[in-house]
PDB file of C-alpha atoms in Angstrom:
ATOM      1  CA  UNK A 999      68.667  -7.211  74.814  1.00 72.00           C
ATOM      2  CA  UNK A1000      66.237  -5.511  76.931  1.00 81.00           C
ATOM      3  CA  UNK A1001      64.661  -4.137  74.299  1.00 88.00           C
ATOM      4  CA  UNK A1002      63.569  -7.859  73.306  1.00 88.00           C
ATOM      5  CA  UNK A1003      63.253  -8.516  77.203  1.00 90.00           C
ATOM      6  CA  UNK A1004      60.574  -5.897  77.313  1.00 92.00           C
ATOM      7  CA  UNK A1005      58.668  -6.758  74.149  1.00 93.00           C
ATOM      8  CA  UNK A1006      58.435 -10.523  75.416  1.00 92.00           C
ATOM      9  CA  UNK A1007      57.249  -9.370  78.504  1.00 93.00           C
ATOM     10  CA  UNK A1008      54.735  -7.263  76.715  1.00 94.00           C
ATOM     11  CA  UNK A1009      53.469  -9.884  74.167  1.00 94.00           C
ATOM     12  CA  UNK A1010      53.079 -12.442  76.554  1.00 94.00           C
ATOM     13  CA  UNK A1011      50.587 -10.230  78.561  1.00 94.00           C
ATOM     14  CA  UNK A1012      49.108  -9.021  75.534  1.00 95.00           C
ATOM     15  CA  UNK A1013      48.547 -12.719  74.464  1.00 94.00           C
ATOM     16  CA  UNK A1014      47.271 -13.643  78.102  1.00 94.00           C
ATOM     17  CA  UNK A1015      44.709 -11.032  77.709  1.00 95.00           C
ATOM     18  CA  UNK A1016      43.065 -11.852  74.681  1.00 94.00           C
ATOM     19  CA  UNK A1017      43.123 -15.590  75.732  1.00 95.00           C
ATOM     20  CA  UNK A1018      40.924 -14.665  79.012  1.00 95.00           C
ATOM     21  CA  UNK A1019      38.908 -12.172  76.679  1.00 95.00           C
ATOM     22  CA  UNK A1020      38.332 -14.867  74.371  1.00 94.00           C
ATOM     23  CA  UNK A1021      37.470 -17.682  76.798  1.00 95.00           C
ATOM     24  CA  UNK A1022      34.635 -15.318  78.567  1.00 95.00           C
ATOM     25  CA  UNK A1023      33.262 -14.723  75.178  1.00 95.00           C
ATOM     26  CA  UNK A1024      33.459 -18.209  74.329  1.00 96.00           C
ATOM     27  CA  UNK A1025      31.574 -19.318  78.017  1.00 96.00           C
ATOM     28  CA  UNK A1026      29.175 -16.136  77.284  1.00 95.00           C
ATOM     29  CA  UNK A1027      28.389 -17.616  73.642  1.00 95.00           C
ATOM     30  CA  UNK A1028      27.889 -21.278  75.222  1.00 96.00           C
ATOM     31  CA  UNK A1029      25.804 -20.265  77.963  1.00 95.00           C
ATOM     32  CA  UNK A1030      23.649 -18.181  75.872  1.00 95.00           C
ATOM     33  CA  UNK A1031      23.320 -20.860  73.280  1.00 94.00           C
ATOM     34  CA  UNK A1032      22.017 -22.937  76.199  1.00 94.00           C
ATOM     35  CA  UNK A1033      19.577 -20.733  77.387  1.00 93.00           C
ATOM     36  CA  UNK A1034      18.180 -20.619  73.961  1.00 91.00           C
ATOM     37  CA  UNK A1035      18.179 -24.217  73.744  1.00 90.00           C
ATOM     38  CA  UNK A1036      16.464 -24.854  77.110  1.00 89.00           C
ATOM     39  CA  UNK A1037      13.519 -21.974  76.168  1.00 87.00           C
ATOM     40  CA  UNK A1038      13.132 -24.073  73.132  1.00 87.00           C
ATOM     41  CA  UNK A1039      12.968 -27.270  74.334  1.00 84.00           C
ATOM     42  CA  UNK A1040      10.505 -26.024  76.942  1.00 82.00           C
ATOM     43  CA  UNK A1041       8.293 -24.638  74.488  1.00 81.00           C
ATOM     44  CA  UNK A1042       8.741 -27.740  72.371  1.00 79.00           C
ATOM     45  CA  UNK A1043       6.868 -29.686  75.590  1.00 78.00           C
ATOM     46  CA  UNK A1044       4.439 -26.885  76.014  1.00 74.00           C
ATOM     47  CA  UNK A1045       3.558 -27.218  71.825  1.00 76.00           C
ATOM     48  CA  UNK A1046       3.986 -30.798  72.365  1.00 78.00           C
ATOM     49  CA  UNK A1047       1.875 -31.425  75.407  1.00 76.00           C
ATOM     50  CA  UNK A1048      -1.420 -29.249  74.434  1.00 64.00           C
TER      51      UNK A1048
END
């Protein structure tokens, strides 16, 4: 029984972990696709305005 207790315990962190891991590389992904988009865009108006 504590054997389970323990590997519960264990899996949850485990789990809680790669959750936050995955949620900063998910943020990191978005906010670099946003930079990207906003350099774009701005050279878009600098193509667009000349």
């Amino acid at each position: 029984m504590i054997l389970i207790h323990s590997f519960l315990c264990l899996f949850f962190t485990t789990t809680s972990r790669l959750a936050k891991s995955l949620r900063n590389i998910v943020q990191g992904v978005v906010g670099f696709v946003k930079i990207v988009g906003n350099s774009t865009n701005n050279a878009g108006m600098i193509y667009n305005n000349k």
